[in-house]
Coordinates of C-alpha atoms in Angstrom, one line a residue:
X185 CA 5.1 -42.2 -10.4
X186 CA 2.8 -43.7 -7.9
X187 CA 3.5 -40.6 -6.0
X188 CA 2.6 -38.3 -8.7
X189 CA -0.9 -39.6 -9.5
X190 CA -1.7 -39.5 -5.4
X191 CA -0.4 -36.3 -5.3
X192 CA -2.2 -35.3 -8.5
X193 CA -5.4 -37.1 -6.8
X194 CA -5.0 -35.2 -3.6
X195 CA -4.9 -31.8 -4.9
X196 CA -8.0 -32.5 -7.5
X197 CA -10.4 -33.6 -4.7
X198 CA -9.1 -30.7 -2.3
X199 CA -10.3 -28.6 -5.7
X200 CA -13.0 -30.3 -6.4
X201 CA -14.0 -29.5 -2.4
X202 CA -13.6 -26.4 -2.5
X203 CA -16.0 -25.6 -5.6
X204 CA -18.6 -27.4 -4.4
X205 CA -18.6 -25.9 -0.8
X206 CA -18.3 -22.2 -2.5
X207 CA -21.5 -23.7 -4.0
X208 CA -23.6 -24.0 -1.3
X209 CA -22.4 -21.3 0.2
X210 CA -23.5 -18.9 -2.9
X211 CA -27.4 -20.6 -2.9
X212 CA -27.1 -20.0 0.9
X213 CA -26.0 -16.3 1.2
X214 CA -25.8 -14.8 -2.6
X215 CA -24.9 -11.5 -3.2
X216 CA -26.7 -11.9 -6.2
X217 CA -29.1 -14.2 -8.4
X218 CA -26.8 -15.8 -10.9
X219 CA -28.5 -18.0 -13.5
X220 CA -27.1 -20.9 -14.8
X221 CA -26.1 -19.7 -18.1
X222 CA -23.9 -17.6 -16.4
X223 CA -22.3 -20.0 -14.2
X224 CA -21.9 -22.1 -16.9
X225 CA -20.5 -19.1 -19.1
X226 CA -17.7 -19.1 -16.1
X227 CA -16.8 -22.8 -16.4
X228 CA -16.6 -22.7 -20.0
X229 CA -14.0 -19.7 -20.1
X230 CA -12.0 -21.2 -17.4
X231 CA -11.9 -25.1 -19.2
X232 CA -10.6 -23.1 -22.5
X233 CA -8.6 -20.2 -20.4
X234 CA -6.5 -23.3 -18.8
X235 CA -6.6 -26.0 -21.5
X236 CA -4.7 -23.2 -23.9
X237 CA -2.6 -21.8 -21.4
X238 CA -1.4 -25.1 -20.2
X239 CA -0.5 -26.1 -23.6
X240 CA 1.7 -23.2 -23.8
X241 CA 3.1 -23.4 -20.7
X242 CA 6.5 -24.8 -21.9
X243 CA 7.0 -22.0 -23.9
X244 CA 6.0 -19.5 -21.1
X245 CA 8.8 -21.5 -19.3
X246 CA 11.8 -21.1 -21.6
X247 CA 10.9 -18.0 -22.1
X248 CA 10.9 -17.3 -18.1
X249 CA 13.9 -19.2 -18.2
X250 CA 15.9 -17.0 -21.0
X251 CA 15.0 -13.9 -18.9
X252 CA 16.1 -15.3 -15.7
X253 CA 19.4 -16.7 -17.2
X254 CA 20.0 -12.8 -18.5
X255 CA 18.7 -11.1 -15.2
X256 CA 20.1 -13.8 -12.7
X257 CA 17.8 -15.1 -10.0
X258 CA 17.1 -14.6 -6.2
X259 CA 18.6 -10.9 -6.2
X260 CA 17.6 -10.5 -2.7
X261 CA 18.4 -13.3 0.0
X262 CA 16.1 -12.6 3.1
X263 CA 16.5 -14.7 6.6
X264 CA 15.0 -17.4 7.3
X265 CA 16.4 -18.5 10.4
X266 CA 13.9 -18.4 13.3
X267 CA 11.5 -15.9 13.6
X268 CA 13.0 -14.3 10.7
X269 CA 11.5 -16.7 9.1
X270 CA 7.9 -14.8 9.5
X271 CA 9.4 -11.6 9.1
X272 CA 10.9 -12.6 5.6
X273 CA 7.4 -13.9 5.0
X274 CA 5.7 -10.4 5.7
X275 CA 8.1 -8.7 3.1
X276 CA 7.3 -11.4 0.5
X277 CA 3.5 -10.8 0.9
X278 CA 3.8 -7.3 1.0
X279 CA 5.9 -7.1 -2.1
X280 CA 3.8 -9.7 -4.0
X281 CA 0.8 -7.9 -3.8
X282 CA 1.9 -4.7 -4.8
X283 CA 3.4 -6.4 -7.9
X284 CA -0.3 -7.9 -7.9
X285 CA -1.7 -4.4 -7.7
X286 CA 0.9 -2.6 -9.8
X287 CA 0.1 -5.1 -12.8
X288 CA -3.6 -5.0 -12.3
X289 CA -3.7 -1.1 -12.8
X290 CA -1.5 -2.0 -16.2
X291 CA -4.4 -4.3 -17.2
X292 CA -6.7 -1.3 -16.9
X293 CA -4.2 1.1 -18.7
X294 CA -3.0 -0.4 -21.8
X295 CA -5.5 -0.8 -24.3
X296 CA -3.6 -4.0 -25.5
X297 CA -3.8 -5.6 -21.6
X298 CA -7.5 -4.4 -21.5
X299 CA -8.2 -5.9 -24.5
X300 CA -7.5 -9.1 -22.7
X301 CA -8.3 -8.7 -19.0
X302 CA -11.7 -7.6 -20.0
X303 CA -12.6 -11.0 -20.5
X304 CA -12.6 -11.9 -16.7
X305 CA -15.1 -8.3 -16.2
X306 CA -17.3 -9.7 -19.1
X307 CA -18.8 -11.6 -16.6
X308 CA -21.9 -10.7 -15.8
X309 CA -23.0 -12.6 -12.8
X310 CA -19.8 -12.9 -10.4
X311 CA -18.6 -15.9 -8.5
X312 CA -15.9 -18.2 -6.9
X313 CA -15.5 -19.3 -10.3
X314 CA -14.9 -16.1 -11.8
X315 CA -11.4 -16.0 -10.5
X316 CA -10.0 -18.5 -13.0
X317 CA -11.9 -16.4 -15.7
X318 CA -9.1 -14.8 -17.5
X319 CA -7.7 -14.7 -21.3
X320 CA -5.3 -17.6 -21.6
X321 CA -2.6 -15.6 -23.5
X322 CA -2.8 -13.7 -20.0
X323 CA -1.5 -15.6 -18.1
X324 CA 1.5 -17.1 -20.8
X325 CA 2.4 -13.6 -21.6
X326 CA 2.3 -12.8 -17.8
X327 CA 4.4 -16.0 -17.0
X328 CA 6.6 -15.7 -19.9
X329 CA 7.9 -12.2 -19.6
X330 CA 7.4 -10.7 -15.7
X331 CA 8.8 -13.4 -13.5
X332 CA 9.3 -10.5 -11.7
X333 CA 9.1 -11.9 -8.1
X334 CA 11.8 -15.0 -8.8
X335 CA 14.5 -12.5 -10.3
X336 CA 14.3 -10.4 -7.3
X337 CA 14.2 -13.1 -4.6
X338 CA 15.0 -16.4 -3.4
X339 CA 11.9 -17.5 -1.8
X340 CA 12.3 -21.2 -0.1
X341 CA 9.5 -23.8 -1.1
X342 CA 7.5 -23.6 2.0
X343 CA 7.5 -20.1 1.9
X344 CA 6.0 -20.1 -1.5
X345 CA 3.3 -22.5 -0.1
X346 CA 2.6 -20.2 2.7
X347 CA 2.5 -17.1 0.6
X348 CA -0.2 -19.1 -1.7
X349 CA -2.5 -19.9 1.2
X350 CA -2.1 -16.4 2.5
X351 CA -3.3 -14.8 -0.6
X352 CA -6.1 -18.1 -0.8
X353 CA -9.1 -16.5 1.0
X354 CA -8.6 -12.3 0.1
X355 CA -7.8 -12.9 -3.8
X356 CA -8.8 -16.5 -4.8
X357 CA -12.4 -16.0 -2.8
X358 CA -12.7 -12.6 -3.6
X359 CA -15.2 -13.3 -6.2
X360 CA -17.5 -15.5 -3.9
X361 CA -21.1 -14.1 -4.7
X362 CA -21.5 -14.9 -0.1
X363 CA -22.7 -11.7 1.6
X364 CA -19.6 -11.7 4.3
X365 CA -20.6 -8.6 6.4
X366 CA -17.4 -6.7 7.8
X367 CA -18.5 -3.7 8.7
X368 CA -16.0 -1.3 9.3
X369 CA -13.3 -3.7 9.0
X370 CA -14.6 -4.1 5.1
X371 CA -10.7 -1.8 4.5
X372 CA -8.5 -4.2 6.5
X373 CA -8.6 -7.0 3.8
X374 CA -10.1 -8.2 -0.1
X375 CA -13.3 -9.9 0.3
X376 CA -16.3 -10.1 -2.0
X377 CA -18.1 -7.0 -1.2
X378 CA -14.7 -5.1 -1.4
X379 CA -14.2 -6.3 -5.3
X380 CA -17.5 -6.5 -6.3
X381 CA -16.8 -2.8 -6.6
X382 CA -14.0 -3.1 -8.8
X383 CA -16.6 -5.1 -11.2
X384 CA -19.2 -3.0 -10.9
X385 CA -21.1 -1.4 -13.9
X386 CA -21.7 2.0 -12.5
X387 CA -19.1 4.8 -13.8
X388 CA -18.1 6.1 -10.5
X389 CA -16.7 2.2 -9.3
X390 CA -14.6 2.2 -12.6
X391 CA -10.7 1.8 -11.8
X392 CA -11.5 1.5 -8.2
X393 CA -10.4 -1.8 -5.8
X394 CA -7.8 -3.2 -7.2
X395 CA -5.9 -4.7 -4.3
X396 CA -5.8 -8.5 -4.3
X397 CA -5.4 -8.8 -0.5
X398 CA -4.8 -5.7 1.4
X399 CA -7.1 -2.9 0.4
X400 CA -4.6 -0.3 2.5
X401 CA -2.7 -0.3 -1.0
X402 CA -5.8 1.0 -2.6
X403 CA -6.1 3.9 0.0
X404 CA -3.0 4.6 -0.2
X405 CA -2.4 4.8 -3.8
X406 CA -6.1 6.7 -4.7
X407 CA -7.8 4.1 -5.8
X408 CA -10.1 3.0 -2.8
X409 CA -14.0 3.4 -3.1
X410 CA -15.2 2.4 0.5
X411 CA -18.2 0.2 -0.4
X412 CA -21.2 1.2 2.2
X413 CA -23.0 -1.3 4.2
X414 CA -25.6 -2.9 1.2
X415 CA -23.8 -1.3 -1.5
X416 CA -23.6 -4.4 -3.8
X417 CA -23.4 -3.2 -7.6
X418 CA -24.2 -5.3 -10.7
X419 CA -21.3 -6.2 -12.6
X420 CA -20.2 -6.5 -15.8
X421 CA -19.3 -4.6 -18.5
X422 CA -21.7 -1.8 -20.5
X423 CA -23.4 -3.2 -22.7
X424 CA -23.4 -6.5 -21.0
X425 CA -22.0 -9.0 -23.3
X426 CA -21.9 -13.3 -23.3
X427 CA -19.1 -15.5 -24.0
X428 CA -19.1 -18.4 -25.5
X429 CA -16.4 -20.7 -27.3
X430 CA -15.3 -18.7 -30.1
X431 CA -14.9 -15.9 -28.0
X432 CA -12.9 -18.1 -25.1
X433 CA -10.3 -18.6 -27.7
X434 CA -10.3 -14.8 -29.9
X435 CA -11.4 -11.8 -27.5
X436 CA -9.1 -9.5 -27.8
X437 CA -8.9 -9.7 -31.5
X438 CA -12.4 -8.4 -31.1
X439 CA -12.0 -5.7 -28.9
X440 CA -8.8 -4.4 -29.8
X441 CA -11.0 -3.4 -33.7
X442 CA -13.8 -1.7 -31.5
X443 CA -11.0 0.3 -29.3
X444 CA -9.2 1.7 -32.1
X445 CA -12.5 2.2 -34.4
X446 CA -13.3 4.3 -31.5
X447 CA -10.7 6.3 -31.1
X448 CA -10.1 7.1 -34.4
X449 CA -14.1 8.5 -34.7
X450 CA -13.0 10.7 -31.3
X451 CA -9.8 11.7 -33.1
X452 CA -12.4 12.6 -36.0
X453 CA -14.5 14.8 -33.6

């Protein structure tokens, strides 16, 4: 128990650490001028986006569970025995984020995902926050019925621990509002200038950088707008819209009746 609540300490200061350092960074080198509304708008969805989805976590679970119990688990046992080790690693990462990327470009597809995952691009002044601004039936829906990754293989704990700290710093920080100059290495892996185009308000970013940490899937696939050196877009969506407690909890409700009022008036002519 004692071992719990340390743990549970541990990881909440390391958080806690790692907001406020993204903070100063932001003031120092922003992208951006975010007001505090905004930022505040940010910590507001996420508080709601987690509170709910934790509460119906256990249900994600049993649902994950029912699927895996049909399916089977660990499909694929890769080596892990000496260097293997890092080469098993290298297959996990790769295949993780091309589920990452695969399921994004669903989120942009289906009107019912949009409906949802336009909640994290209603935000209208992006930062390290921003990545814990999603719909919280996203992520139970996501956990309940495409554990997608543990039916097809058996990854070892410390593996899963390194494959999180891998995809830390291209996915997690990819919403930093920090100028990180890269140059012509800006392709070679996610960072904030590279996504800030995939938030971007202008038509010609839209459906564009969806990679969560190598951009070369982006390239590859057609979906890769090489940002140029100062190219740094507003973001958002058009019009611009705020969020607020109500809206935490019932967004897609909202946007689902303005989708389908819409295309029934371009079904009308």
């Amino acid at each position: 128990m004692q071992s719990d609540i340390a743990n549970a300490v541990f990881y909440a200061a390391v958080f806690l650490g790692i907001v406020y350092t993204s903070r100063i960074l932001e003031k120092r080198w922003p992208i951006a001028d975010v007001p505090y509304g905004e930022f505040r708008d940010d910590w507001l969805a996420v508080i709601v986006s987690l509170g709910l989805s934790s509460m119906l976590a256990p249900i994600a679970a049993i649902s994950a569970g029912k699927i895996a119990s049909y399916t089977g688990l660990g499909w694929i046992k890769l080596p892990t025995d000496g260097y293997w080790w890092y080469v098993s690693l290298a297959i996990i990462v790769v295949a993780f984020d091309l589920y990452k990327y695969a399921y994004h470009r669903l989120q942009h597809a289906i009107p019912f995902l949009w409906a949802m995952h336009s909640f994290h691009h209603s935000a209208n002044g992006v930062t390290f926050i921003t990545g814990g601004r999603h719909f919280w039936l996203e992520r139970v829906l996501s956990d309940a019925f495409l554990p997608i990754m543990a039916i097809l293989f058996r990854i070892p704990p410390d593996m899963v621990i390194a494959v999180g700290f891998i995809f830390f710093m291209p996915d997690a920080c990819a919403h930093l509002n920090v100028r990180i100059p890269l140059g012509r290495y800006v392709t070679w892996i996610n960072n904030p200038q590279w996504h800030r185009i995939h938030h971007s308000v202008l038509p010609e970013h839209r459906d564009k950088n969806f990679a969560a940490c190598f951009p070369l899937l982006d390239i590859l696939f057609g979906t890769a707008w090489v940002p140029k050196p100062d190219e740094y877009p507003a973001t958002g969506l058009v019009p611009a819209e705020r969020v607020d407690i109500i809206n935490s909890v019932i967004w897609p409700i909202r946007h689902l009746r303005h989708y389908w009022h819409r295309e029934s008036r371009n079904e009308l002519g």
